[in-house]
Short mmCIF file of C-alpha atoms in Angstrom, two decimals:
data_model
loop_
_atom_site.label_atom_id
_atom_site.label_comp_id
_atom_site.label_asym_id
_atom_site.label_seq_id
_atom_site.Cartn_x
_atom_site.Cartn_y
_atom_site.Cartn_z
CA MET Q 923 0.05 -0.08 0.44
CA VAL Q 924 2.78 2.44 0.91
CA ARG Q 925 4.23 1.31 -2.91
CA ALA Q 926 1.05 2.56 -4.56
CA THR Q 927 0.30 5.34 -2.43
CA VAL Q 928 3.89 6.26 -3.31
CA LEU Q 929 3.80 6.48 -7.17
CA GLU Q 930 -0.21 7.53 -7.19
CA ALA Q 931 1.11 10.82 -5.06
CA ALA Q 932 4.22 11.11 -8.08
CA HIS Q 933 1.47 12.54 -10.70
CA PRO Q 934 0.80 15.93 -10.40
CA GLN Q 935 -2.66 16.00 -10.13
CA VAL Q 936 -3.17 12.57 -7.48
CA GLY Q 937 -0.51 14.86 -5.63
CA ALA Q 938 -1.38 17.86 -5.94
CA ALA Q 939 -5.32 16.40 -4.87
CA LEU Q 940 -3.72 15.12 -1.38
CA ILE Q 941 -1.93 17.89 -0.93
CA ASP Q 942 -5.25 19.73 0.14
CA ASN Q 943 -8.15 16.99 0.58
CA SER Q 944 -6.58 13.83 1.62
CA THR Q 945 -6.76 13.03 5.76
CA PHE Q 946 -3.47 10.21 5.38
CA VAL Q 947 -1.21 12.25 7.70
CA ALA Q 948 -3.54 12.50 10.16
CA HIS Q 949 -5.70 10.12 10.61
CA PRO Q 950 -3.28 6.44 8.44
CA TRP Q 951 -5.21 4.23 10.35
CA ARG Q 952 -8.68 5.27 9.53
CA ARG Q 953 -7.13 6.14 5.49
CA LEU Q 954 -5.66 2.61 5.59
CA ARG Q 955 -8.88 0.79 6.73
CA ASN Q 956 -11.52 2.79 4.78
CA THR Q 957 -8.99 1.77 1.69
CA LEU Q 958 -8.80 -1.76 2.67
CA ARG Q 959 -13.01 -1.96 3.20
CA SER Q 960 -13.82 0.58 -0.02
CA LEU Q 961 -11.45 -2.66 -1.90
CA GLN Q 962 -13.13 -5.29 -0.56
CA ARG Q 963 -16.75 -4.23 -2.23
CA MET Q 964 -15.63 -3.70 -5.30
CA PHE Q 965 -13.61 -7.17 -5.81
CA GLY Q 966 -16.57 -8.70 -4.19
CA ASP Q 967 -18.94 -11.52 -5.25
CA ASP Q 968 -22.64 -9.15 -4.32
CA ASP Q 969 -22.83 -7.03 -7.56
CA GLN Q 970 -25.06 -4.70 -4.84
CA VAL Q 971 -22.69 -3.86 -2.73
CA ARG Q 972 -20.21 -3.57 -5.51
CA GLN Q 973 -22.85 -0.82 -7.43
CA ARG Q 974 -23.62 0.78 -4.56
CA GLU Q 975 -19.31 1.23 -2.99
CA ALA Q 976 -18.73 2.47 -7.44
CA ALA Q 977 -21.32 5.42 -6.72
CA ARG Q 978 -19.94 6.49 -3.57
CA LEU Q 979 -16.72 6.64 -4.71
CA ASN Q 980 -17.83 8.45 -8.28
CA ARG Q 981 -19.54 10.81 -6.01
CA LEU Q 982 -16.41 11.74 -3.74
CA HIS Q 983 -14.27 12.00 -6.54
CA ALA Q 984 -15.93 14.76 -8.38
CA ARG Q 985 -15.69 16.25 -4.78
CA LEU Q 986 -12.52 16.91 -5.70
CA THR Q 987 -11.31 19.18 -8.26
CA GLY Q 988 -9.84 21.86 -7.74
CA THR Q 989 -6.03 24.04 -7.91
CA GLY Q 990 -1.94 22.74 -7.11
CA PRO Q 991 0.29 24.77 -6.10
CA ASP Q 992 1.72 25.51 -9.50
CA ASP Q 993 -1.24 26.28 -10.80
CA ARG Q 994 -1.94 23.31 -12.72
CA PRO Q 995 -6.19 22.09 -12.57
CA TYR Q 996 -7.05 18.75 -10.86
CA ASP Q 997 -10.26 16.60 -11.19
CA ALA Q 998 -9.78 13.12 -9.51
CA MET Q 999 -12.89 11.98 -12.19
CA ASP Q 1000 -9.91 12.75 -14.86
CA PRO Q 1001 -10.59 8.89 -16.60
CA ALA Q 1002 -6.36 8.88 -17.17
CA VAL Q 1003 -5.40 9.88 -13.73
CA ARG Q 1004 -8.35 7.30 -11.93
CA ALA Q 1005 -7.04 5.08 -14.39
CA TRP Q 1006 -3.12 5.83 -13.38
CA VAL Q 1007 -4.37 4.65 -9.64
CA VAL Q 1008 -5.75 1.36 -10.03
CA ALA Q 1009 -2.66 1.22 -12.57
CA THR Q 1010 -0.18 1.37 -9.77
CA LEU Q 1011 -2.32 -1.47 -6.92
CA PHE Q 1012 -1.92 -4.09 -10.55
CA GLU Q 1013 1.33 -3.04 -10.72
CA SER Q 1014 2.56 -3.28 -7.12
CA ILE Q 1015 0.80 -7.01 -6.11
CA VAL Q 1016 3.02 -7.39 -9.19
CA THR Q 1017 5.58 -6.86 -7.55
CA MET Q 1018 5.15 -7.03 -4.30
CA CYS Q 1019 4.57 -10.66 -5.28
CA ARG Q 1020 7.61 -11.01 -7.78
CA LEU Q 1021 9.69 -9.93 -4.56
CA SER Q 1022 8.68 -11.78 -1.95
CA GLY Q 1023 9.63 -15.28 -3.71
CA GLN Q 1024 5.96 -15.45 -5.08
CA ALA Q 1025 6.30 -14.36 -8.87
CA LEU Q 1026 2.92 -14.79 -10.14
CA GLU Q 1027 2.66 -16.59 -13.32
CA GLN Q 1028 1.34 -15.83 -16.13
CA ASP Q 1029 -2.27 -16.88 -16.24
CA ALA Q 1030 -2.54 -15.39 -12.94
CA MET Q 1031 -1.75 -11.81 -13.69
CA GLU Q 1032 -3.76 -11.68 -16.94
CA ARG Q 1033 -6.93 -12.72 -14.64
CA LEU Q 1034 -5.74 -10.22 -11.91
CA TYR Q 1035 -5.11 -7.29 -14.20
CA ALA Q 1036 -9.00 -8.10 -15.83
CA GLU Q 1037 -10.59 -8.32 -12.23
CA PHE Q 1038 -8.80 -4.19 -12.76
CA GLN Q 1039 -9.68 -3.30 -15.41
CA ALA Q 1040 -13.28 -4.39 -14.33
CA TYR Q 1041 -12.80 -2.00 -11.51
CA LEU Q 1042 -13.08 1.27 -13.60
CA ALA Q 1043 -15.79 -0.21 -15.94
CA VAL Q 1044 -17.63 -0.24 -12.60
CA LEU Q 1045 -16.67 3.03 -11.69
CA GLY Q 1046 -17.69 4.03 -15.86
CA ASP Q 1047 -14.88 5.16 -17.34
CA ALA Q 1048 -14.59 4.56 -20.67
CA ALA Q 1049 -12.46 2.04 -21.25
CA GLY Q 1050 -9.07 2.59 -22.55
CA HIS Q 1051 -7.76 4.23 -20.65
CA LEU Q 1052 -5.95 1.20 -19.42
CA PRO Q 1053 -4.50 -1.28 -22.31
CA ASP Q 1054 -6.73 -3.74 -23.38
CA THR Q 1055 -4.10 -6.35 -23.06
CA LEU Q 1056 -1.60 -7.03 -19.98
CA THR Q 1057 1.21 -6.74 -23.03
CA GLY Q 1058 0.11 -2.90 -23.43
CA PHE Q 1059 -0.08 -2.13 -19.73
CA TRP Q 1060 3.43 -2.85 -18.88
CA VAL Q 1061 4.19 -0.05 -22.23
CA TYR Q 1062 1.78 2.35 -21.11
CA TYR Q 1063 2.96 1.61 -16.98
CA ASP Q 1064 6.96 3.07 -18.42
CA ARG Q 1065 5.71 5.31 -20.42
CA VAL Q 1066 3.49 7.11 -17.19
CA VAL Q 1067 6.82 6.73 -15.38
CA ALA Q 1068 9.52 8.01 -17.63
CA GLN Q 1069 7.43 11.24 -18.54
CA GLU Q 1070 4.43 12.38 -16.51
CA LEU Q 1071 5.62 11.52 -12.56
CA GLU Q 1072 7.43 13.87 -11.08
CA ASN Q 1073 8.63 14.24 -7.55
CA THR Q 1074 5.98 15.73 -5.57
CA GLU Q 1075 5.18 16.87 -2.08
CA ALA Q 1076 2.71 15.00 -1.68
CA MET Q 1077 4.81 11.62 -2.03
CA ARG Q 1078 7.69 13.74 -0.33
CA ILE Q 1079 5.65 13.87 2.69
CA ILE Q 1080 4.97 9.76 2.64
CA LEU Q 1081 8.63 9.02 2.30
CA TYR Q 1082 10.19 11.24 4.17
CA ARG Q 1083 7.39 13.05 7.07
CA LEU Q 1084 4.41 10.18 7.45
CA PHE Q 1085 6.73 8.13 9.71
CA ASP Q 1086 8.43 11.20 11.56
CA HIS Q 1087 5.06 11.75 12.86
CA LEU Q 1088 2.44 8.60 12.51
CA PRO Q 1089 -0.03 8.66 15.54
CA ALA Q 1090 -0.40 5.46 17.61
CA PRO Q 1091 -3.56 3.54 15.75
CA PRO Q 1092 -5.72 2.90 18.37
CA LEU Q 1093 -4.82 -0.40 19.48
CA LEU Q 1094 -1.91 1.71 20.92
CA SER Q 1095 -3.01 4.76 22.28
CA GLY Q 1096 -1.66 5.43 25.38
CA LEU Q 1097 1.43 3.58 25.12
CA PRO Q 1098 3.50 7.14 23.80
CA THR Q 1099 7.03 5.58 24.99
CA LEU Q 1100 6.97 1.73 22.72
CA TRP Q 1101 5.08 3.73 19.82
CA ALA Q 1102 7.60 6.23 19.28
CA THR Q 1103 10.81 3.41 19.88
CA GLY Q 1104 9.12 1.70 17.00
CA ARG Q 1105 8.52 4.53 14.89
CA ALA Q 1106 12.06 6.28 15.23
CA VAL Q 1107 13.39 2.17 13.94
CA ALA Q 1108 10.87 1.27 11.69
CA GLY Q 1109 9.69 4.46 10.37
CA PRO Q 1110 13.04 5.57 8.45
CA LEU Q 1111 13.59 1.47 7.47
CA ILE Q 1112 10.06 1.48 5.50
CA GLY Q 1113 11.28 4.94 3.76
CA VAL Q 1114 14.60 3.50 2.49
CA ILE Q 1115 12.81 -0.13 1.48
CA THR Q 1116 9.97 2.09 -0.27
CA VAL Q 1117 12.42 4.18 -2.50
CA ALA Q 1118 14.61 0.69 -3.60
CA SER Q 1119 11.35 -1.05 -4.68
CA LEU Q 1120 10.65 1.90 -6.98
CA PRO Q 1121 11.28 1.86 -10.56
CA GLU Q 1122 14.92 2.80 -11.18
CA PRO Q 1123 13.90 5.17 -14.21
CA PHE Q 1124 11.87 7.18 -12.04
CA ARG Q 1125 14.13 7.40 -8.67
CA ARG Q 1126 16.89 9.04 -10.94
CA ARG Q 1127 14.76 11.56 -12.65
CA ALA Q 1128 13.44 12.79 -9.04
CA GLY Q 1129 16.60 12.44 -7.47
CA LEU Q 1130 16.11 10.02 -4.78
CA PRO Q 1131 18.52 8.98 -2.75
CA GLU Q 1132 20.64 6.20 -3.67
CA VAL Q 1133 21.43 4.50 0.26
CA PRO Q 1134 24.13 2.02 0.14
CA GLY Q 1135 22.60 -1.78 1.00
CA ALA Q 1136 19.21 -0.33 0.38
CA ARG Q 1137 18.69 -3.27 -2.30
CA THR Q 1138 20.30 -6.19 -0.47
CA LEU Q 1139 17.32 -4.45 2.64
CA MET Q 1140 14.76 -4.07 0.32
CA GLN Q 1141 14.26 -7.41 -0.79
CA GLY Q 1142 15.32 -9.25 2.58
CA ALA Q 1143 11.97 -7.32 3.60
CA TYR Q 1144 9.90 -8.35 1.12
CA LEU Q 1145 11.54 -12.38 0.67
CA THR Q 1146 10.66 -12.32 5.13
CA VAL Q 1147 7.48 -10.50 4.99
CA GLY Q 1148 6.45 -13.80 2.17
CA LEU Q 1149 7.19 -15.96 4.66
CA ALA Q 1150 3.41 -15.02 5.27
CA ARG Q 1151 2.64 -17.85 3.09
CA PHE Q 1152 3.17 -20.47 4.78
CA LEU Q 1153 1.48 -19.08 7.57
CA PRO Q 1154 -2.56 -21.28 8.22
CA ASP Q 1155 -4.81 -19.46 6.45
CA GLY Q 1156 -6.69 -16.35 8.58
CA TRP Q 1157 -4.16 -15.92 10.08
CA VAL Q 1158 -2.75 -12.75 8.42
CA ARG Q 1159 -6.08 -11.27 6.57
CA ALA Q 1160 -5.27 -7.97 6.27
CA GLU Q 1161 -9.15 -6.62 6.68
CA ASP Q 1162 -8.72 -8.75 10.03
CA VAL Q 1163 -5.11 -6.74 10.60
CA ALA Q 1164 -6.97 -3.94 10.07
CA ASP Q 1165 -9.56 -4.16 12.37
CA LEU Q 1166 -7.76 -5.03 14.85
CA LEU Q 1167 -5.31 -1.60 15.09
CA ALA Q 1168 -8.93 0.33 14.41
CA LEU Q 1169 -9.96 -1.86 18.39
CA SER Q 1170 -9.53 0.81 20.94
CA PRO Q 1171 -8.50 -0.61 24.81
CA GLY Q 1172 -12.31 1.35 25.68
CA SER Q 1173 -14.73 0.12 23.56
CA ASP Q 1174 -17.66 -2.51 23.97
CA ASP Q 1175 -16.03 -4.86 20.93
CA PRO Q 1176 -15.35 -8.55 23.08
CA ARG Q 1177 -11.68 -8.31 22.13
CA ALA Q 1178 -11.38 -5.33 24.47
CA ARG Q 1179 -10.52 -7.00 27.18
CA THR Q 1180 -7.29 -8.92 25.84
CA VAL Q 1181 -5.87 -5.74 24.64
CA ALA Q 1182 -6.48 -3.83 28.04
CA ALA Q 1183 -4.99 -6.66 29.70
CA LEU Q 1184 -1.92 -6.52 26.88
CA HIS Q 1185 -1.81 -2.74 27.42
CA ASP Q 1186 -1.19 -3.28 30.92
CA ARG Q 1187 2.28 -5.63 30.43
CA ILE Q 1188 3.15 -3.31 27.30
CA LYS Q 1189 3.03 -0.62 30.07
CA ARG Q 1190 5.45 -1.91 32.40
CA ALA Q 1191 7.88 -3.40 29.96
CA GLY Q 1192 7.87 0.56 28.40
CA ALA Q 1193 9.38 2.09 31.79
CA LEU Q 1194 11.90 -0.91 31.38
CA ILE Q 1195 12.72 0.71 27.56
CA ARG Q 1196 12.47 4.25 29.12
CA LEU Q 1197 15.79 2.96 31.05
CA VAL Q 1198 17.68 2.10 28.15
CA THR Q 1199 17.20 4.27 25.59
CA PRO Q 1200 17.69 8.17 25.06
CA LEU Q 1201 14.65 8.93 23.52
CA PRO Q 1202 13.23 12.08 25.49
CA ARG Q 1203 10.33 11.18 27.93
CA GLN Q 1204 6.61 11.27 26.58
CA ALA Q 1205 3.82 12.58 28.82
CA GLU Q 1206 1.41 9.54 29.71
CA PRO Q 1207 -2.34 10.31 28.29
CA ALA Q 1208 -4.16 11.13 31.87
CA GLU Q 1209 -7.00 8.17 33.11
CA PRO Q 1210 -10.73 9.26 31.54
CA GLY Q 1211 -12.25 11.39 34.08
CA ASP Q 1212 -15.77 13.10 33.10
CA GLY Q 1213 -14.74 11.73 29.60
CA ARG Q 1214 -13.62 15.52 28.21
CA ARG Q 1215 -10.46 16.43 26.36
CA GLY Q 1216 -8.68 19.48 25.94
CA ALA Q 1217 -8.94 21.85 23.04
CA GLU Q 1218 -6.18 21.15 21.27
CA ASP Q 1219 -6.31 17.58 21.13
CA PHE Q 1220 -10.10 17.86 20.31
CA PHE Q 1221 -8.66 20.26 17.59
CA ARG Q 1222 -6.19 18.10 16.52
CA GLU Q 1223 -7.78 15.12 16.33
CA VAL Q 1224 -11.38 15.79 15.47
CA LEU Q 1225 -11.02 19.43 13.41
CA ASP Q 1226 -8.03 19.32 11.30
CA GLN Q 1227 -8.53 15.87 9.19
CA THR Q 1228 -5.81 17.23 6.96
CA GLY Q 1229 -3.46 17.32 9.26
CA ASP Q 1230 -2.16 21.28 8.35
CA GLY Q 1231 -2.46 22.87 11.47
CA TYR Q 1232 -5.41 25.28 10.17
CA LEU Q 1233 -9.07 24.45 10.10
CA ASP Q 1234 -10.60 24.86 6.13
CA TRP Q 1235 -13.36 23.61 4.23
CA PRO Q 1236 -11.37 20.92 3.20
CA ASP Q 1237 -11.33 19.48 7.17
CA LEU Q 1238 -15.24 20.89 6.81
CA ALA Q 1239 -15.68 17.80 4.19
CA ALA Q 1240 -13.58 15.40 5.69
CA MET Q 1241 -15.77 15.29 8.04
CA ALA Q 1242 -18.74 14.59 6.39
CA ARG Q 1243 -17.06 12.22 4.37
CA GLU Q 1244 -16.47 10.24 6.73
CA LEU Q 1245 -19.94 10.45 8.52
CA SER Q 1246 -21.18 9.55 5.21
CA THR Q 1247 -19.10 6.59 5.07
CA ARG Q 1248 -19.18 5.58 8.49
CA LEU Q 1249 -23.84 5.95 7.61
CA ASP Q 1250 -24.02 4.55 4.71
CA LEU Q 1251 -25.39 7.18 3.79
CA ASP Q 1252 -27.65 7.19 -0.24
CA GLU Q 1253 -27.56 9.97 -2.22
CA PRO Q 1254 -29.08 12.81 -0.76
CA GLU Q 1255 -28.47 12.17 2.29
CA GLU Q 1256 -24.87 12.03 1.60
CA THR Q 1257 -25.17 15.99 -0.24
CA ARG Q 1258 -26.82 16.85 2.35
#
């Protein structure tokens, strides 16, 4: 997902739309969960669910128009732009499988490509923006990488700033020391691995740094992740992992009691980590009292959806989109 998002953000129109409207900086875990849920609906067997999700995506994209910082217009309904987003998902899956030691065979790759073509067809986009054949796709992909992608601000944020300030998922809220320690180690590694996995012509043209040993690290990381295929079925389902990360210890979910007990153990481990690491001490959150939260927390967690420090129309629109998604509203309720 990180690699595909970087390639999407490198497209000037997508990058500008992300900067103006996206909540991926302030709410990355929610964005990941919503993306996985949307893909499940679009690739599921229920045609009614698929059509409903396609209509929701079209309403969402129709509202994302504007002008980027370089005065170039962007429009999320542009069929060529939407085709590129789908292309990055398909190509990143193929690349992930190859690097993890389980390359897709030709017939499986053909079927997968046909499914992504069908994804665009359900959205109502005209044929031709993705080539008809898999052979034609690779020519199209190489052309876009070589001629259209740029070193955009959105791409740099994802690679170099997102992980520096990545908020803890709800599952790990209240464990700032543990989260800061893990983020300080994993964040730079994820950035290096992602850059090393990008197409070499784009890396050179965008001036992305070549870290010594990065390709070896990247290949080792993918091969290690590929070992997950030997785990029992159901242990590494993406939607289950995303749901678990979104689980709050104080929720009424049956698993919350187990998570709360695990939190207590992790807090004890965090006390040991503070003794042996130079990380600055971070204030532990106060125990729940009367349910109120500070104004700064409320602004950061609820109002400032785009994470730019200001309350503007995109923040209000993002809140409305999130509420409409959670309530599963139809037109015209969503628009209202």
